[in-house]
PDB file of C-alpha atoms in Angstrom:
ATOM      1  CA  MET E   1      62.590 118.035  64.456  1.00 63.00           C
ATOM      2  CA  SER E   2      63.475 117.102  60.890  1.00 61.00           C
ATOM      3  CA  PRO E   3      66.274 118.959  59.084  1.00 56.00           C
ATOM      4  CA  LEU E   4      63.804 120.008  56.380  1.00 54.00           C
ATOM      5  CA  TYR E   5      61.428 121.512  58.977  1.00 51.00           C
ATOM      6  CA  THR E   6      64.355 123.342  60.632  1.00 48.00           C
ATOM      7  CA  LEU E   7      65.397 124.726  57.243  1.00 46.00           C
ATOM      8  CA  PHE E   8      61.824 125.854  56.600  1.00 49.00           C
ATOM      9  CA  LEU E   9      61.674 127.666  59.989  1.00 45.00           C
ATOM     10  CA  LEU E  10      64.992 129.393  59.316  1.00 47.00           C
ATOM     11  CA  PHE E  11      63.699 130.479  55.898  1.00 51.00           C
ATOM     12  CA  LEU E  12      60.539 131.974  57.491  1.00 44.00           C
ATOM     13  CA  ILE E  13      62.566 133.833  60.095  1.00 51.00           C
ATOM     14  CA  LEU E  14      65.017 135.125  57.523  1.00 44.00           C
ATOM     15  CA  SER E  15      62.184 136.181  55.177  1.00 48.00           C
ATOM     16  CA  ALA E  16      60.432 138.078  57.960  1.00 50.00           C
ATOM     17  CA  THR E  17      63.653 139.881  58.913  1.00 49.00           C
ATOM     18  CA  VAL E  18      64.445 140.809  55.299  1.00 49.00           C
ATOM     19  CA  ASN E  19      60.865 142.013  54.733  1.00 59.00           C
ATOM     20  CA  ALA E  20      60.932 144.106  57.923  1.00 58.00           C
ATOM     21  CA  GLU E  21      64.231 145.686  56.896  1.00 62.00           C
ATOM     22  CA  ALA E  22      62.941 146.389  53.380  1.00 63.00           C
ATOM     23  CA  LYS E  23      59.801 148.015  54.794  1.00 61.00           C
ATOM     24  CA  LYS E  24      61.895 150.161  57.156  1.00 68.00           C
ATOM     25  CA  HIS E  25      64.147 151.196  54.257  1.00 62.00           C
ATOM     26  CA  ARG E  26      61.123 152.132  52.080  1.00 80.00           C
ATOM     27  CA  GLN E  27      59.603 154.180  54.916  1.00 78.00           C
ATOM     28  CA  ASN E  28      62.883 156.003  55.494  1.00 86.00           C
ATOM     29  CA  ARG E  29      63.263 156.710  51.763  1.00 93.00           C
ATOM     30  CA  MET E  30      59.718 158.074  51.666  1.00 95.00           C
ATOM     31  CA  LYS E  31      60.372 160.315  54.681  1.00 96.00           C
ATOM     32  CA  VAL E  32      63.529 161.665  53.033  1.00 98.00           C
ATOM     33  CA  GLN E  33      61.638 162.415  49.816  1.00 98.00           C
ATOM     34  CA  GLN E  34      58.857 164.153  51.759  1.00 98.00           C
ATOM     35  CA  PHE E  35      61.383 166.468  53.391  1.00 98.00           C
ATOM     36  CA  LEU E  36      63.365 167.027  50.180  1.00 98.00           C
ATOM     37  CA  GLY E  37      60.529 167.357  47.637  1.00 98.00           C
ATOM     38  CA  PRO E  38      59.115 170.798  48.545  1.00 98.00           C
ATOM     39  CA  GLN E  39      62.528 172.240  49.372  1.00 98.00           C
ATOM     40  CA  ASN E  40      64.111 171.109  46.112  1.00 98.00           C
ATOM     41  CA  ALA E  41      61.080 172.294  44.173  1.00 98.00           C
ATOM     42  CA  ALA E  42      61.650 175.786  45.631  1.00 98.00           C
ATOM     43  CA  ARG E  43      65.310 175.622  44.676  1.00 98.00           C
ATOM     44  CA  TYR E  44      64.463 174.332  41.175  1.00 98.00           C
ATOM     45  CA  ALA E  45      62.125 177.310  40.667  1.00 98.00           C
ATOM     46  CA  LEU E  46      65.185 179.528  41.192  1.00 98.00           C
ATOM     47  CA  ARG E  47      67.403 177.331  38.976  1.00 98.00           C
ATOM     48  CA  MET E  48      69.478 176.218  41.951  1.00 98.00           C
ATOM     49  CA  SER E  49      71.049 172.808  42.486  1.00 98.00           C
ATOM     50  CA  PRO E  50      69.003 170.468  44.665  1.00 98.00           C
ATOM     51  CA  LEU E  51      69.827 169.790  48.283  1.00 98.00           C
ATOM     52  CA  LYS E  52      71.387 166.401  48.915  1.00 98.00           C
ATOM     53  CA  TRP E  53      70.406 164.262  51.906  1.00 98.00           C
ATOM     54  CA  ASP E  54      73.239 163.989  54.424  1.00 98.00           C
ATOM     55  CA  PRO E  55      73.049 161.129  56.975  1.00 98.00           C
ATOM     56  CA  LYS E  56      75.371 163.007  59.397  1.00 98.00           C
ATOM     57  CA  LEU E  57      72.996 166.003  59.397  1.00 98.00           C
ATOM     58  CA  ALA E  58      70.017 163.637  59.753  1.00 98.00           C
ATOM     59  CA  ARG E  59      71.606 162.071  62.854  1.00 98.00           C
ATOM     60  CA  TYR E  60      72.228 165.530  64.310  1.00 98.00           C
ATOM     61  CA  ALA E  61      68.614 166.484  63.582  1.00 98.00           C
ATOM     62  CA  GLN E  62      67.349 163.229  65.153  1.00 98.00           C
ATOM     63  CA  ARG E  63      69.400 163.723  68.295  1.00 98.00           C
ATOM     64  CA  TYR E  64      68.007 167.235  68.688  1.00 98.00           C
ATOM     65  CA  ALA E  65      64.432 166.180  67.866  1.00 98.00           C
ATOM     66  CA  ASN E  66      64.728 163.501  70.550  1.00 98.00           C
ATOM     67  CA  GLN E  67      65.664 166.231  73.072  1.00 98.00           C
ATOM     68  CA  ARG E  68      62.464 168.106  72.158  1.00 98.00           C
ATOM     69  CA  ARG E  69      60.290 165.001  72.438  1.00 97.00           C
ATOM     70  CA  LYS E  70      59.319 165.738  76.043  1.00 97.00           C
ATOM     71  CA  ASP E  71      58.306 169.398  75.619  1.00 97.00           C
ATOM     72  CA  CYS E  72      57.882 169.886  71.866  1.00 96.00           C
ATOM     73  CA  ALA E  73      59.219 173.427  72.369  1.00 97.00           C
ATOM     74  CA  LEU E  74      60.019 175.551  69.320  1.00 97.00           C
ATOM     75  CA  LYS E  75      63.598 176.155  70.392  1.00 98.00           C
ATOM     76  CA  HIS E  76      66.560 176.041  68.040  1.00 98.00           C
ATOM     77  CA  SER E  77      69.503 173.752  68.811  1.00 98.00           C
ATOM     78  CA  ASN E  78      71.936 176.688  68.428  1.00 97.00           C
ATOM     79  CA  GLY E  79      74.373 174.346  66.688  1.00 97.00           C
ATOM     80  CA  ILE E  80      76.797 174.996  63.869  1.00 98.00           C
ATOM     81  CA  TYR E  81      74.273 174.213  61.126  1.00 98.00           C
ATOM     82  CA  GLY E  82      71.474 176.174  59.547  1.00 98.00           C
ATOM     83  CA  GLU E  83      68.192 174.992  60.994  1.00 98.00           C
ATOM     84  CA  ASN E  84      64.470 175.038  60.368  1.00 98.00           C
ATOM     85  CA  ILE E  85      62.051 173.799  63.026  1.00 98.00           C
ATOM     86  CA  PHE E  86      58.352 172.984  62.904  1.00 98.00           C
ATOM     87  CA  TRP E  87      55.667 172.119  65.438  1.00 98.00           C
ATOM     88  CA  GLY E  88      52.152 170.929  64.771  1.00 98.00           C
ATOM     89  CA  SER E  89      49.508 170.194  67.401  1.00 97.00           C
ATOM     90  CA  GLY E  90      47.946 166.744  67.536  1.00 95.00           C
ATOM     91  CA  LYS E  91      49.173 163.842  65.453  1.00 92.00           C
ATOM     92  CA  GLY E  92      49.539 163.034  61.801  1.00 92.00           C
ATOM     93  CA  TRP E  93      51.801 165.830  60.612  1.00 97.00           C
ATOM     94  CA  SER E  94      54.016 164.712  57.764  1.00 98.00           C
ATOM     95  CA  PRO E  95      57.479 165.880  56.687  1.00 98.00           C
ATOM     96  CA  VAL E  96      56.010 167.235  53.441  1.00 98.00           C
ATOM     97  CA  GLN E  97      53.686 169.498  55.499  1.00 98.00           C
ATOM     98  CA  ALA E  98      56.611 170.925  57.490  1.00 98.00           C
ATOM     99  CA  ALA E  99      58.761 171.488  54.388  1.00 98.00           C
ATOM    100  CA  THR E 100      55.815 173.019  52.556  1.00 98.00           C
ATOM    101  CA  ALA E 101      55.163 175.430  55.427  1.00 98.00           C
ATOM    102  CA  TRP E 102      58.749 176.643  55.247  1.00 98.00           C
ATOM    103  CA  VAL E 103      58.658 177.010  51.475  1.00 98.00           C
ATOM    104  CA  GLU E 104      55.327 178.890  51.573  1.00 98.00           C
ATOM    105  CA  GLU E 105      57.068 181.729  53.410  1.00 98.00           C
ATOM    106  CA  ARG E 106      58.374 182.793  50.012  1.00 98.00           C
ATOM    107  CA  LYS E 107      55.180 184.862  49.647  1.00 98.00           C
ATOM    108  CA  TRP E 108      56.530 187.121  52.446  1.00 98.00           C
ATOM    109  CA  TYR E 109      60.057 187.442  51.065  1.00 98.00           C
ATOM    110  CA  ASP E 110      60.895 190.545  49.021  1.00 98.00           C
ATOM    111  CA  HIS E 111      64.119 189.902  47.116  1.00 97.00           C
ATOM    112  CA  ASN E 112      64.547 193.588  46.147  1.00 97.00           C
ATOM    113  CA  SER E 113      64.690 194.741  49.783  1.00 97.00           C
ATOM    114  CA  ASN E 114      66.025 191.377  51.048  1.00 98.00           C
ATOM    115  CA  SER E 115      63.460 191.421  53.822  1.00 97.00           C
ATOM    116  CA  CYS E 116      60.240 189.835  54.970  1.00 97.00           C
ATOM    117  CA  GLY E 117      56.863 191.546  54.841  1.00 96.00           C
ATOM    118  CA  LEU E 118      55.995 193.598  57.925  1.00 97.00           C
ATOM    119  CA  GLY E 119      55.251 191.278  60.840  1.00 97.00           C
ATOM    120  CA  GLN E 120      55.857 188.167  58.721  1.00 98.00           C
ATOM    121  CA  GLU E 121      58.471 185.423  58.840  1.00 97.00           C
ATOM    122  CA  CYS E 122      60.435 184.225  55.856  1.00 98.00           C
ATOM    123  CA  GLY E 123      63.725 182.977  57.325  1.00 98.00           C
ATOM    124  CA  HIS E 124      62.767 179.334  56.912  1.00 98.00           C
ATOM    125  CA  TYR E 125      62.294 179.918  53.202  1.00 98.00           C
ATOM    126  CA  THR E 126      65.556 181.812  52.813  1.00 98.00           C
ATOM    127  CA  GLN E 127      67.434 178.976  54.535  1.00 98.00           C
ATOM    128  CA  VAL E 128      65.866 176.466  52.099  1.00 98.00           C
ATOM    129  CA  VAL E 129      67.014 178.519  49.089  1.00 98.00           C
ATOM    130  CA  TRP E 130      70.325 179.782  50.453  1.00 98.00           C
ATOM    131  CA  ARG E 131      72.647 179.699  47.410  1.00 98.00           C
ATOM    132  CA  THR E 132      75.623 178.072  49.101  1.00 98.00           C
ATOM    133  CA  THR E 133      73.712 175.444  51.075  1.00 98.00           C
ATOM    134  CA  ARG E 134      74.204 172.012  49.566  1.00 98.00           C
ATOM    135  CA  ARG E 135      73.215 169.361  52.141  1.00 98.00           C
ATOM    136  CA  VAL E 136      70.343 168.742  54.498  1.00 98.00           C
ATOM    137  CA  GLY E 137      69.297 166.160  57.121  1.00 98.00           C
ATOM    138  CA  CYS E 138      65.950 166.129  58.907  1.00 98.00           C
ATOM    139  CA  ALA E 139      64.036 164.326  61.631  1.00 98.00           C
ATOM    140  CA  LYS E 140      60.543 163.998  63.063  1.00 98.00           C
ATOM    141  CA  VAL E 141      59.304 162.995  66.523  1.00 98.00           C
ATOM    142  CA  ASN E 142      55.894 162.616  68.103  1.00 98.00           C
ATOM    143  CA  CYS E 143      56.026 164.463  71.407  1.00 97.00           C
ATOM    144  CA  SER E 144      55.158 162.989  74.756  1.00 97.00           C
ATOM    145  CA  GLY E 145      51.710 163.328  76.203  1.00 96.00           C
ATOM    146  CA  GLY E 146      50.102 164.265  72.911  1.00 95.00           C
ATOM    147  CA  LYS E 147      51.931 167.597  72.765  1.00 96.00           C
ATOM    148  CA  GLY E 148      52.182 167.394  69.013  1.00 98.00           C
ATOM    149  CA  VAL E 149      54.817 166.711  66.377  1.00 98.00           C
ATOM    150  CA  PHE E 150      58.278 168.304  66.212  1.00 98.00           C
ATOM    151  CA  MET E 151      60.365 168.323  63.014  1.00 98.00           C
ATOM    152  CA  THR E 152      63.691 169.850  62.216  1.00 98.00           C
ATOM    153  CA  CYS E 153      66.027 170.092  59.242  1.00 99.00           C
ATOM    154  CA  ASN E 154      69.684 171.032  59.489  1.00 98.00           C
ATOM    155  CA  TYR E 155      71.582 172.601  56.599  1.00 99.00           C
ATOM    156  CA  TYR E 156      75.230 172.804  55.561  1.00 98.00           C
ATOM    157  CA  PRO E 157      76.721 175.161  54.838  1.00 98.00           C
ATOM    158  CA  PRO E 158      74.301 177.268  56.875  1.00 98.00           C
ATOM    159  CA  GLY E 159      72.604 180.385  55.541  1.00 97.00           C
ATOM    160  CA  ASN E 160      70.629 183.402  56.672  1.00 97.00           C
ATOM    161  CA  TYR E 161      73.556 185.752  57.237  1.00 97.00           C
ATOM    162  CA  ILE E 162      72.411 189.287  58.093  1.00 94.00           C
ATOM    163  CA  GLY E 163      72.840 191.649  55.165  1.00 94.00           C
ATOM    164  CA  GLU E 164      73.401 188.821  52.616  1.00 97.00           C
ATOM    165  CA  ARG E 165      70.885 187.785  50.000  1.00 98.00           C
ATOM    166  CA  PRO E 166      69.941 184.120  49.858  1.00 98.00           C
ATOM    167  CA  TYR E 167      70.302 184.047  46.032  1.00 97.00           C
TER     168      TYR E 167
END
């Protein structure tokens, strides 16, 4: 094999590796923006500072999401962070859909009484807009056996303290 041919093969291998890494990085950045976009829009509407992506929280979220991969159960991790969880049947659910579902709970939140509408849930929304929360990390998994999609976001500092207003 000629040295020029060897160099050419090395170039092709290196190019493929760099391109694969760049694609993976773009996909990860897009996933982060899909999780952050709706949540930071909700915070912006209240003139709050945006949530910042935290890789440590994202690793925590990924570890927990991996635990839910087999059953896709809507169970909280009961960890030290604030947490929102989402489940969707079938495939194709995106991070933006999960984050949007949490934010849409604002329609059930009454700031004057600091409560949710009767029989409604709004705790996901209040965690998103909790005034002291600054960082978030999220993850998504497709569950085994076609059980659906599980997503989770973890927040620090956590929110949703009983008797306290989110903002």
